[in-house]
């Protein structure tokens, strides 16, 4: 399965923070925002990843992430000249997908939960058409909303409805088969000139090929696209890390425990940042892994 991180857009809700740079490079507590969606793809065992961003900011992402080899990944880049909707990612990333199954995650979404890695991998293995995820929220009017019947089966999808039929929001994480490129190419732009992801999901639903997976209360989902939600996410990461002694979205550690790199390589990555608490943490985890900390325990600490 191929992965795509959509890190484009103008980030206008975060002005003036994003007047001179990408919101996906803004820190969420102790690391760049993009580390969090990147880590989700890594937990899904996805190693070929395309980062879509604005052309002016592509060099910054390339300097931060490189080609991904140091993490056991293959990271490539594509530019999106201007925001044209989430579904435009499939047109931009058509050469990356090349008819294979793919996962798309928005660059400002943060997910956390002990059962999340297993849930992601199972969803990818059982993919038949598309998989979207559902998460209960207090006010679903700001999101795509899924409606289910009394058996829990998906029956409709609405984009930011004034009167939602449920409180089940659809987060910015989706799995699709290779046919998604053709679906996206057939879309008609909305009145805003954008290609809506809900139109793609509806197309699969109409063909009987759309599955909804409930994330449940054990998974936290945060959209960091506004000043308030960015602050909330930073507090969430800080509090959880201080309480548990672990670090969310630590891509070096995840690469090691997923088997993408070895403990020695992970330790070397931490040593490059040894003057920071983050670098010290990476080195400590590499040493703990060498001493026998099993991957199962690592997943329980998420």
PDB file of C-alpha atoms in Angstrom:
ATOM      1  CA  UNK A   1       0.000   0.000   0.000  1.00  0.00           C
ATOM      2  CA  UNK A   2       1.192   3.505  -0.896  1.00  0.00           C
ATOM      3  CA  UNK A   3       0.792   6.481   1.439  1.00  0.00           C
ATOM      4  CA  UNK A   4       0.050  10.154   0.833  1.00  0.00           C
ATOM      5  CA  UNK A   5       0.345  13.020   3.300  1.00  0.00           C
ATOM      6  CA  UNK A   6      -1.554  16.058   2.082  1.00  0.00           C
ATOM      7  CA  UNK A   7       0.442  18.988   3.433  1.00  0.00           C
ATOM      8  CA  UNK A   8      -0.654  21.726   1.039  1.00  0.00           C
ATOM      9  CA  UNK A   9      -3.163  24.495   1.525  1.00  0.00           C
ATOM     10  CA  UNK A  10      -2.714  28.039   2.703  1.00  0.00           C
ATOM     11  CA  UNK A  11      -3.446  27.442   6.381  1.00  0.00           C
ATOM     12  CA  UNK A  12      -5.475  30.659   6.562  1.00  0.00           C
ATOM     13  CA  UNK A  13      -7.087  29.672   9.868  1.00  0.00           C
ATOM     14  CA  UNK A  14      -3.636  29.808  11.443  1.00  0.00           C
ATOM     15  CA  UNK A  15      -2.625  33.256  10.170  1.00  0.00           C
ATOM     16  CA  UNK A  16      -0.282  34.939  10.988  1.00  0.00           C
ATOM     17  CA  UNK A  17       1.618  31.743  11.943  1.00  0.00           C
ATOM     18  CA  UNK A  18       1.381  30.443   8.391  1.00  0.00           C
ATOM     19  CA  UNK A  19       1.959  33.634   6.435  1.00  0.00           C
ATOM     20  CA  UNK A  20       5.549  32.587   5.752  1.00  0.00           C
ATOM     21  CA  UNK A  21       5.391  28.809   5.947  1.00  0.00           C
ATOM     22  CA  UNK A  22       3.409  25.581   5.967  1.00  0.00           C
ATOM     23  CA  UNK A  23       1.161  24.784   8.908  1.00  0.00           C
ATOM     24  CA  UNK A  24       2.415  21.191   8.764  1.00  0.00           C
ATOM     25  CA  UNK A  25       5.827  22.487   9.869  1.00  0.00           C
ATOM     26  CA  UNK A  26       4.365  24.349  12.849  1.00  0.00           C
ATOM     27  CA  UNK A  27       5.299  22.588  16.111  1.00  0.00           C
ATOM     28  CA  UNK A  28       2.770  20.540  18.044  1.00  0.00           C
ATOM     29  CA  UNK A  29       4.522  20.727  21.393  1.00  0.00           C
ATOM     30  CA  UNK A  30       7.979  19.228  20.682  1.00  0.00           C
ATOM     31  CA  UNK A  31       7.951  18.158  17.043  1.00  0.00           C
ATOM     32  CA  UNK A  32       6.735  19.342  13.625  1.00  0.00           C
ATOM     33  CA  UNK A  33       3.063  18.702  12.942  1.00  0.00           C
ATOM     34  CA  UNK A  34       3.819  16.437   9.985  1.00  0.00           C
ATOM     35  CA  UNK A  35       5.504  13.877  12.261  1.00  0.00           C
ATOM     36  CA  UNK A  36       2.097  12.852  13.619  1.00  0.00           C
ATOM     37  CA  UNK A  37       0.366  11.904  10.336  1.00  0.00           C
ATOM     38  CA  UNK A  38       3.621  10.398   9.063  1.00  0.00           C
ATOM     39  CA  UNK A  39       3.743   8.156  12.135  1.00  0.00           C
ATOM     40  CA  UNK A  40       0.183   6.947  11.443  1.00  0.00           C
ATOM     41  CA  UNK A  41       1.186   5.734   7.987  1.00  0.00           C
ATOM     42  CA  UNK A  42       4.238   4.047   9.478  1.00  0.00           C
ATOM     43  CA  UNK A  43       2.041   2.213  12.008  1.00  0.00           C
ATOM     44  CA  UNK A  44      -0.027   0.971   9.066  1.00  0.00           C
ATOM     45  CA  UNK A  45       3.223  -0.569   7.721  1.00  0.00           C
ATOM     46  CA  UNK A  46       3.330   1.866   4.803  1.00  0.00           C
ATOM     47  CA  UNK A  47       6.837   2.715   3.641  1.00  0.00           C
ATOM     48  CA  UNK A  48       6.374   4.404   0.253  1.00  0.00           C
ATOM     49  CA  UNK A  49       5.022   7.863   1.031  1.00  0.00           C
ATOM     50  CA  UNK A  50       4.294  10.936  -1.071  1.00  0.00           C
ATOM     51  CA  UNK A  51       4.214  14.357   0.580  1.00  0.00           C
ATOM     52  CA  UNK A  52       2.091  16.871  -1.339  1.00  0.00           C
ATOM     53  CA  UNK A  53       2.807  20.490  -0.521  1.00  0.00           C
ATOM     54  CA  UNK A  54       3.101  23.955  -2.010  1.00  0.00           C
ATOM     55  CA  UNK A  55       6.110  24.399  -4.319  1.00  0.00           C
ATOM     56  CA  UNK A  56       7.572  27.209  -2.202  1.00  0.00           C
ATOM     57  CA  UNK A  57       7.671  24.965   0.870  1.00  0.00           C
ATOM     58  CA  UNK A  58       8.805  21.735  -0.719  1.00  0.00           C
ATOM     59  CA  UNK A  59      12.515  22.441   0.020  1.00  0.00           C
ATOM     60  CA  UNK A  60      11.677  22.768   3.728  1.00  0.00           C
ATOM     61  CA  UNK A  61       9.992  19.367   3.852  1.00  0.00           C
ATOM     62  CA  UNK A  62      12.846  17.856   1.873  1.00  0.00           C
ATOM     63  CA  UNK A  63      15.355  19.271   4.348  1.00  0.00           C
ATOM     64  CA  UNK A  64      13.336  17.910   7.279  1.00  0.00           C
ATOM     65  CA  UNK A  65      12.498  14.442   5.962  1.00  0.00           C
ATOM     66  CA  UNK A  66      14.877  13.887   3.049  1.00  0.00           C
ATOM     67  CA  UNK A  67      14.157  10.795   1.010  1.00  0.00           C
ATOM     68  CA  UNK A  68      13.149   8.903   4.160  1.00  0.00           C
ATOM     69  CA  UNK A  69      15.980   6.367   3.888  1.00  0.00           C
ATOM     70  CA  UNK A  70      17.182   7.139   7.418  1.00  0.00           C
ATOM     71  CA  UNK A  71      13.769   5.926   8.658  1.00  0.00           C
ATOM     72  CA  UNK A  72      13.617   2.935   6.334  1.00  0.00           C
ATOM     73  CA  UNK A  73      11.078   4.769   4.173  1.00  0.00           C
ATOM     74  CA  UNK A  74      10.908   6.004   0.605  1.00  0.00           C
ATOM     75  CA  UNK A  75       9.587   9.570   0.681  1.00  0.00           C
ATOM     76  CA  UNK A  76       8.903  11.524  -2.494  1.00  0.00           C
ATOM     77  CA  UNK A  77       7.349  14.931  -3.074  1.00  0.00           C
ATOM     78  CA  UNK A  78       4.821  16.570  -5.370  1.00  0.00           C
ATOM     79  CA  UNK A  79       3.631  20.151  -5.549  1.00  0.00           C
ATOM     80  CA  UNK A  80       0.090  21.472  -5.430  1.00  0.00           C
ATOM     81  CA  UNK A  81       0.104  24.964  -6.911  1.00  0.00           C
ATOM     82  CA  UNK A  82      -3.064  25.998  -5.067  1.00  0.00           C
ATOM     83  CA  UNK A  83      -5.644  24.309  -2.828  1.00  0.00           C
ATOM     84  CA  UNK A  84      -8.107  22.366  -4.967  1.00  0.00           C
ATOM     85  CA  UNK A  85      -9.715  20.147  -2.365  1.00  0.00           C
ATOM     86  CA  UNK A  86      -8.639  16.965  -0.607  1.00  0.00           C
ATOM     87  CA  UNK A  87      -9.535  14.721  -3.541  1.00  0.00           C
ATOM     88  CA  UNK A  88      -7.062  16.602  -5.733  1.00  0.00           C
ATOM     89  CA  UNK A  89      -4.383  14.589  -3.917  1.00  0.00           C
ATOM     90  CA  UNK A  90      -5.299  11.581  -6.062  1.00  0.00           C
ATOM     91  CA  UNK A  91      -4.792  13.520  -9.277  1.00  0.00           C
ATOM     92  CA  UNK A  92      -1.497  14.982  -8.074  1.00  0.00           C
ATOM     93  CA  UNK A  93      -0.389  11.604  -6.724  1.00  0.00           C
ATOM     94  CA  UNK A  94      -1.534   9.447  -9.654  1.00  0.00           C
ATOM     95  CA  UNK A  95       2.028   8.514 -10.671  1.00  0.00           C
ATOM     96  CA  UNK A  96       2.793   7.602  -7.055  1.00  0.00           C
ATOM     97  CA  UNK A  97      -0.292   5.391  -6.642  1.00  0.00           C
ATOM     98  CA  UNK A  98       0.071   3.611 -10.015  1.00  0.00           C
ATOM     99  CA  UNK A  99      -3.048   1.501  -9.537  1.00  0.00           C
ATOM    100  CA  UNK A 100      -2.084   0.225  -6.071  1.00  0.00           C
ATOM    101  CA  UNK A 101      -4.018   0.517  -2.822  1.00  0.00           C
ATOM    102  CA  UNK A 102      -3.296   3.765  -1.023  1.00  0.00           C
ATOM    103  CA  UNK A 103      -3.828   5.605   2.246  1.00  0.00           C
ATOM    104  CA  UNK A 104      -4.426   9.348   2.392  1.00  0.00           C
ATOM    105  CA  UNK A 105      -3.976  11.314   5.592  1.00  0.00           C
ATOM    106  CA  UNK A 106      -4.317  15.046   6.099  1.00  0.00           C
ATOM    107  CA  UNK A 107      -1.169  16.700   7.377  1.00  0.00           C
ATOM    108  CA  UNK A 108      -2.934  18.476  10.244  1.00  0.00           C
ATOM    109  CA  UNK A 109      -4.605  15.407  11.799  1.00  0.00           C
ATOM    110  CA  UNK A 110      -3.311  13.717  14.947  1.00  0.00           C
ATOM    111  CA  UNK A 111      -4.376  10.221  16.040  1.00  0.00           C
ATOM    112  CA  UNK A 112      -3.433   8.346  19.195  1.00  0.00           C
ATOM    113  CA  UNK A 113      -4.496   5.047  20.722  1.00  0.00           C
ATOM    114  CA  UNK A 114      -3.026   1.730  21.854  1.00  0.00           C
ATOM    115  CA  UNK A 115      -5.172  -0.298  19.438  1.00  0.00           C
ATOM    116  CA  UNK A 116      -4.677   2.075  16.510  1.00  0.00           C
ATOM    117  CA  UNK A 117      -1.741   0.284  14.778  1.00  0.00           C
ATOM    118  CA  UNK A 118      -3.578  -3.054  14.762  1.00  0.00           C
ATOM    119  CA  UNK A 119      -6.797  -1.387  13.602  1.00  0.00           C
ATOM    120  CA  UNK A 120      -5.007   0.315  10.721  1.00  0.00           C
ATOM    121  CA  UNK A 121      -3.258  -2.814   9.511  1.00  0.00           C
ATOM    122  CA  UNK A 122      -6.425  -4.903   9.686  1.00  0.00           C
ATOM    123  CA  UNK A 123      -8.367  -2.245   7.793  1.00  0.00           C
ATOM    124  CA  UNK A 124      -5.700  -2.205   5.079  1.00  0.00           C
ATOM    125  CA  UNK A 125      -5.685  -6.003   4.797  1.00  0.00           C
ATOM    126  CA  UNK A 126      -9.488  -6.162   4.450  1.00  0.00           C
ATOM    127  CA  UNK A 127      -9.749  -3.272   2.018  1.00  0.00           C
ATOM    128  CA  UNK A 128     -12.402  -3.721  -0.664  1.00  0.00           C
ATOM    129  CA  UNK A 129     -12.949  -0.379  -2.333  1.00  0.00           C
ATOM    130  CA  UNK A 130     -12.501   2.191   0.403  1.00  0.00           C
ATOM    131  CA  UNK A 131     -12.352   2.434   4.174  1.00  0.00           C
ATOM    132  CA  UNK A 132     -13.184   5.580   6.090  1.00  0.00           C
ATOM    133  CA  UNK A 133     -13.071   5.976   9.834  1.00  0.00           C
ATOM    134  CA  UNK A 134     -15.734   7.300  12.163  1.00  0.00           C
ATOM    135  CA  UNK A 135     -15.233   9.224  15.389  1.00  0.00           C
ATOM    136  CA  UNK A 136     -17.932  10.644  17.638  1.00  0.00           C
ATOM    137  CA  UNK A 137     -17.736  14.404  18.189  1.00  0.00           C
ATOM    138  CA  UNK A 138     -19.808  16.951  20.086  1.00  0.00           C
ATOM    139  CA  UNK A 139     -20.416  19.216  17.073  1.00  0.00           C
ATOM    140  CA  UNK A 140     -20.198  17.370  13.736  1.00  0.00           C
ATOM    141  CA  UNK A 141     -21.265  20.363  11.635  1.00  0.00           C
ATOM    142  CA  UNK A 142     -17.615  21.192  10.855  1.00  0.00           C
ATOM    143  CA  UNK A 143     -16.792  17.785   9.369  1.00  0.00           C
ATOM    144  CA  UNK A 144     -17.880  15.194   6.890  1.00  0.00           C
ATOM    145  CA  UNK A 145     -20.590  13.185   8.678  1.00  0.00           C
ATOM    146  CA  UNK A 146     -21.433   9.490   8.324  1.00  0.00           C
ATOM    147  CA  UNK A 147     -24.947   8.161   8.842  1.00  0.00           C
ATOM    148  CA  UNK A 148     -25.420   4.505   9.755  1.00  0.00           C
ATOM    149  CA  UNK A 149     -28.500   2.312  10.023  1.00  0.00           C
ATOM    150  CA  UNK A 150     -29.611   0.308  13.047  1.00  0.00           C
ATOM    151  CA  UNK A 151     -27.135  -2.416  12.094  1.00  0.00           C
ATOM    152  CA  UNK A 152     -24.231   0.033  11.997  1.00  0.00           C
ATOM    153  CA  UNK A 153     -23.954  -0.037   8.204  1.00  0.00           C
ATOM    154  CA  UNK A 154     -22.993   3.123   6.353  1.00  0.00           C
ATOM    155  CA  UNK A 155     -25.941   4.611   4.462  1.00  0.00           C
ATOM    156  CA  UNK A 156     -25.018   8.240   3.704  1.00  0.00           C
ATOM    157  CA  UNK A 157     -22.243  10.824   3.848  1.00  0.00           C
ATOM    158  CA  UNK A 158     -22.714  14.586   4.174  1.00  0.00           C
ATOM    159  CA  UNK A 159     -20.144  17.378   4.023  1.00  0.00           C
ATOM    160  CA  UNK A 160     -20.448  19.878   6.912  1.00  0.00           C
ATOM    161  CA  UNK A 161     -24.246  19.619   7.198  1.00  0.00           C
ATOM    162  CA  UNK A 162     -26.232  22.273   9.061  1.00  0.00           C
ATOM    163  CA  UNK A 163     -28.394  19.520  10.535  1.00  0.00           C
ATOM    164  CA  UNK A 164     -26.212  16.425  10.922  1.00  0.00           C
ATOM    165  CA  UNK A 165     -27.950  13.060  10.880  1.00  0.00           C
ATOM    166  CA  UNK A 166     -25.445  11.706  13.386  1.00  0.00           C
ATOM    167  CA  UNK A 167     -22.526  12.814  15.535  1.00  0.00           C
ATOM    168  CA  UNK A 168     -20.146  10.497  13.684  1.00  0.00           C
ATOM    169  CA  UNK A 169     -17.460  12.640  12.026  1.00  0.00           C
ATOM    170  CA  UNK A 170     -15.130  11.301   9.338  1.00  0.00           C
ATOM    171  CA  UNK A 171     -11.494  12.151  10.189  1.00  0.00           C
ATOM    172  CA  UNK A 172      -8.852  12.959   7.591  1.00  0.00           C
ATOM    173  CA  UNK A 173      -7.634   9.394   7.129  1.00  0.00           C
ATOM    174  CA  UNK A 174      -8.816   7.157   4.291  1.00  0.00           C
ATOM    175  CA  UNK A 175      -7.843   3.879   2.576  1.00  0.00           C
ATOM    176  CA  UNK A 176      -8.637   3.353  -1.115  1.00  0.00           C
ATOM    177  CA  UNK A 177      -8.038   0.797  -3.818  1.00  0.00           C
ATOM    178  CA  UNK A 178      -6.139   1.772  -6.943  1.00  0.00           C
ATOM    179  CA  UNK A 179      -9.331   2.834  -8.712  1.00  0.00           C
ATOM    180  CA  UNK A 180      -9.499   6.035  -6.682  1.00  0.00           C
ATOM    181  CA  UNK A 181      -7.473   7.944  -9.281  1.00  0.00           C
ATOM    182  CA  UNK A 182     -10.082   7.304 -11.952  1.00  0.00           C
ATOM    183  CA  UNK A 183     -12.857   8.267  -9.531  1.00  0.00           C
ATOM    184  CA  UNK A 184     -11.101  11.545  -8.721  1.00  0.00           C
ATOM    185  CA  UNK A 185     -10.558  12.335 -12.391  1.00  0.00           C
ATOM    186  CA  UNK A 186     -14.314  12.086 -13.010  1.00  0.00           C
ATOM    187  CA  UNK A 187     -15.226  14.527 -10.246  1.00  0.00           C
ATOM    188  CA  UNK A 188     -16.841  17.866 -10.987  1.00  0.00           C
ATOM    189  CA  UNK A 189     -15.431  20.688  -8.807  1.00  0.00           C
ATOM    190  CA  UNK A 190     -17.741  22.165  -6.198  1.00  0.00           C
ATOM    191  CA  UNK A 191     -18.978  25.763  -6.203  1.00  0.00           C
ATOM    192  CA  UNK A 192     -15.738  26.623  -4.379  1.00  0.00           C
ATOM    193  CA  UNK A 193     -13.742  25.081  -7.213  1.00  0.00           C
ATOM    194  CA  UNK A 194     -12.603  22.153  -5.062  1.00  0.00           C
ATOM    195  CA  UNK A 195     -12.665  18.388  -5.500  1.00  0.00           C
ATOM    196  CA  UNK A 196     -14.494  17.140  -2.411  1.00  0.00           C
ATOM    197  CA  UNK A 197     -13.382  13.965  -0.658  1.00  0.00           C
ATOM    198  CA  UNK A 198     -17.007  13.274   0.277  1.00  0.00           C
ATOM    199  CA  UNK A 199     -17.811  12.967  -3.432  1.00  0.00           C
ATOM    200  CA  UNK A 200     -15.162  10.252  -3.738  1.00  0.00           C
ATOM    201  CA  UNK A 201     -16.536   8.449  -0.687  1.00  0.00           C
ATOM    202  CA  UNK A 202     -20.085   8.665  -2.030  1.00  0.00           C
ATOM    203  CA  UNK A 203     -18.986   7.174  -5.346  1.00  0.00           C
ATOM    204  CA  UNK A 204     -17.628   4.128  -3.532  1.00  0.00           C
ATOM    205  CA  UNK A 205     -20.726   3.968  -1.306  1.00  0.00           C
ATOM    206  CA  UNK A 206     -23.020   3.943  -4.355  1.00  0.00           C
ATOM    207  CA  UNK A 207     -21.053   0.998  -5.727  1.00  0.00           C
ATOM    208  CA  UNK A 208     -21.345  -0.843  -2.417  1.00  0.00           C
ATOM    209  CA  UNK A 209     -17.604  -0.613  -1.846  1.00  0.00           C
ATOM    210  CA  UNK A 210     -17.381   1.727   1.143  1.00  0.00           C
ATOM    211  CA  UNK A 211     -16.733   0.493   4.681  1.00  0.00           C
ATOM    212  CA  UNK A 212     -16.877   2.518   7.871  1.00  0.00           C
ATOM    213  CA  UNK A 213     -14.603   1.579  10.772  1.00  0.00           C
ATOM    214  CA  UNK A 214     -15.409   3.101  14.157  1.00  0.00           C
ATOM    215  CA  UNK A 215     -12.326   4.358  15.964  1.00  0.00           C
ATOM    216  CA  UNK A 216     -14.020   4.099  19.335  1.00  0.00           C
ATOM    217  CA  UNK A 217     -13.319   5.847  22.610  1.00  0.00           C
ATOM    218  CA  UNK A 218      -9.870   4.319  22.875  1.00  0.00           C
ATOM    219  CA  UNK A 219      -8.583   6.473  20.031  1.00  0.00           C
ATOM    220  CA  UNK A 220      -8.048  10.220  20.235  1.00  0.00           C
ATOM    221  CA  UNK A 221      -8.398  12.298  17.081  1.00  0.00           C
ATOM    222  CA  UNK A 222      -7.407  15.962  16.908  1.00  0.00           C
ATOM    223  CA  UNK A 223      -7.609  18.368  13.964  1.00  0.00           C
ATOM    224  CA  UNK A 224      -4.886  20.978  14.504  1.00  0.00           C
ATOM    225  CA  UNK A 225      -6.022  23.446  11.859  1.00  0.00           C
ATOM    226  CA  UNK A 226      -6.995  26.355  14.122  1.00  0.00           C
ATOM    227  CA  UNK A 227      -5.249  28.255  16.909  1.00  0.00           C
ATOM    228  CA  UNK A 228      -7.459  26.683  19.577  1.00  0.00           C
ATOM    229  CA  UNK A 229      -7.147  23.121  18.305  1.00  0.00           C
ATOM    230  CA  UNK A 230      -3.398  23.559  17.773  1.00  0.00           C
ATOM    231  CA  UNK A 231      -3.059  24.622  21.404  1.00  0.00           C
ATOM    232  CA  UNK A 232      -5.288  21.754  22.535  1.00  0.00           C
ATOM    233  CA  UNK A 233      -3.150  19.286  20.607  1.00  0.00           C
ATOM    234  CA  UNK A 234       0.055  20.664  22.114  1.00  0.00           C
ATOM    235  CA  UNK A 235      -1.375  20.337  25.609  1.00  0.00           C
ATOM    236  CA  UNK A 236      -2.580  16.819  24.894  1.00  0.00           C
ATOM    237  CA  UNK A 237       0.850  15.728  23.655  1.00  0.00           C
ATOM    238  CA  UNK A 238       2.654  17.434  26.535  1.00  0.00           C
ATOM    239  CA  UNK A 239       0.411  16.004  29.240  1.00  0.00           C
ATOM    240  CA  UNK A 240       0.444  12.474  27.856  1.00  0.00           C
ATOM    241  CA  UNK A 241       4.206  12.444  27.350  1.00  0.00           C
ATOM    242  CA  UNK A 242       4.896  13.797  30.820  1.00  0.00           C
ATOM    243  CA  UNK A 243       2.522  11.302  32.405  1.00  0.00           C
ATOM    244  CA  UNK A 244       3.643   8.204  30.492  1.00  0.00           C
ATOM    245  CA  UNK A 245       7.256   9.025  29.763  1.00  0.00           C
ATOM    246  CA  UNK A 246       6.803   8.246  26.068  1.00  0.00           C
ATOM    247  CA  UNK A 247       6.645  10.520  23.011  1.00  0.00           C
ATOM    248  CA  UNK A 248       3.832  10.630  20.481  1.00  0.00           C
ATOM    249  CA  UNK A 249       4.790  10.792  16.825  1.00  0.00           C
ATOM    250  CA  UNK A 250       8.437   9.914  17.434  1.00  0.00           C
ATOM    251  CA  UNK A 251       9.198   8.688  13.925  1.00  0.00           C
ATOM    252  CA  UNK A 252      12.677   7.361  14.776  1.00  0.00           C
ATOM    253  CA  UNK A 253      11.327   5.155  17.560  1.00  0.00           C
ATOM    254  CA  UNK A 254       8.410   3.947  15.444  1.00  0.00           C
ATOM    255  CA  UNK A 255      10.763   3.090  12.570  1.00  0.00           C
ATOM    256  CA  UNK A 256      12.821   0.973  14.958  1.00  0.00           C
ATOM    257  CA  UNK A 257       9.902  -0.926  16.477  1.00  0.00           C
ATOM    258  CA  UNK A 258       8.279  -1.474  13.088  1.00  0.00           C
ATOM    259  CA  UNK A 259      11.522  -3.063  11.931  1.00  0.00           C
ATOM    260  CA  UNK A 260      12.277  -0.413   9.311  1.00  0.00           C
ATOM    261  CA  UNK A 261      15.644   0.383  10.929  1.00  0.00           C
ATOM    262  CA  UNK A 262      17.801  -1.205  13.596  1.00  0.00           C
ATOM    263  CA  UNK A 263      18.528  -0.057  17.149  1.00  0.00           C
ATOM    264  CA  UNK A 264      21.997   1.180  16.199  1.00  0.00           C
ATOM    265  CA  UNK A 265      20.557   3.311  13.397  1.00  0.00           C
ATOM    266  CA  UNK A 266      17.894   4.686  15.719  1.00  0.00           C
ATOM    267  CA  UNK A 267      20.503   5.556  18.343  1.00  0.00           C
ATOM    268  CA  UNK A 268      22.579   7.350  15.728  1.00  0.00           C
ATOM    269  CA  UNK A 269      19.565   9.444  14.716  1.00  0.00           C
ATOM    270  CA  UNK A 270      19.027  10.423  18.327  1.00  0.00           C
ATOM    271  CA  UNK A 271      22.714  11.267  18.750  1.00  0.00           C
ATOM    272  CA  UNK A 272      22.381  13.926  16.047  1.00  0.00           C
ATOM    273  CA  UNK A 273      19.932  15.697  18.372  1.00  0.00           C
ATOM    274  CA  UNK A 274      21.599  14.737  21.635  1.00  0.00           C
ATOM    275  CA  UNK A 275      21.462  18.257  23.088  1.00  0.00           C
ATOM    276  CA  UNK A 276      17.646  18.152  23.043  1.00  0.00           C
ATOM    277  CA  UNK A 277      15.325  16.096  25.273  1.00  0.00           C
ATOM    278  CA  UNK A 278      13.864  14.573  22.104  1.00  0.00           C
ATOM    279  CA  UNK A 279      17.265  13.311  20.959  1.00  0.00           C
ATOM    280  CA  UNK A 280      18.027  11.918  24.404  1.00  0.00           C
ATOM    281  CA  UNK A 281      14.699  10.094  24.364  1.00  0.00           C
ATOM    282  CA  UNK A 282      15.449   8.490  20.986  1.00  0.00           C
ATOM    283  CA  UNK A 283      18.821   7.277  22.235  1.00  0.00           C
ATOM    284  CA  UNK A 284      17.287   5.929  25.461  1.00  0.00           C
ATOM    285  CA  UNK A 285      14.631   4.005  23.566  1.00  0.00           C
ATOM    286  CA  UNK A 286      17.224   2.506  21.257  1.00  0.00           C
ATOM    287  CA  UNK A 287      19.196   1.310  24.267  1.00  0.00           C
ATOM    288  CA  UNK A 288      16.040  -0.085  25.878  1.00  0.00           C
ATOM    289  CA  UNK A 289      15.262  -1.990  22.681  1.00  0.00           C
ATOM    290  CA  UNK A 290      18.737  -3.480  22.692  1.00  0.00           C
ATOM    291  CA  UNK A 291      18.090  -4.628  26.260  1.00  0.00           C
ATOM    292  CA  UNK A 292      14.940  -6.477  25.235  1.00  0.00           C
ATOM    293  CA  UNK A 293      11.954  -4.099  25.427  1.00  0.00           C
ATOM    294  CA  UNK A 294       9.503  -6.035  23.238  1.00  0.00           C
ATOM    295  CA  UNK A 295       7.464  -4.387  20.460  1.00  0.00           C
ATOM    296  CA  UNK A 296       4.219  -5.516  22.136  1.00  0.00           C
ATOM    297  CA  UNK A 297       5.002  -3.422  25.186  1.00  0.00           C
ATOM    298  CA  UNK A 298       5.842  -0.475  22.967  1.00  0.00           C
ATOM    299  CA  UNK A 299       2.419  -0.679  21.318  1.00  0.00           C
ATOM    300  CA  UNK A 300       0.723  -0.825  24.720  1.00  0.00           C
ATOM    301  CA  UNK A 301       2.422   2.458  25.634  1.00  0.00           C
ATOM    302  CA  UNK A 302       0.863   4.372  22.746  1.00  0.00           C
TER     303      UNK A 302
END
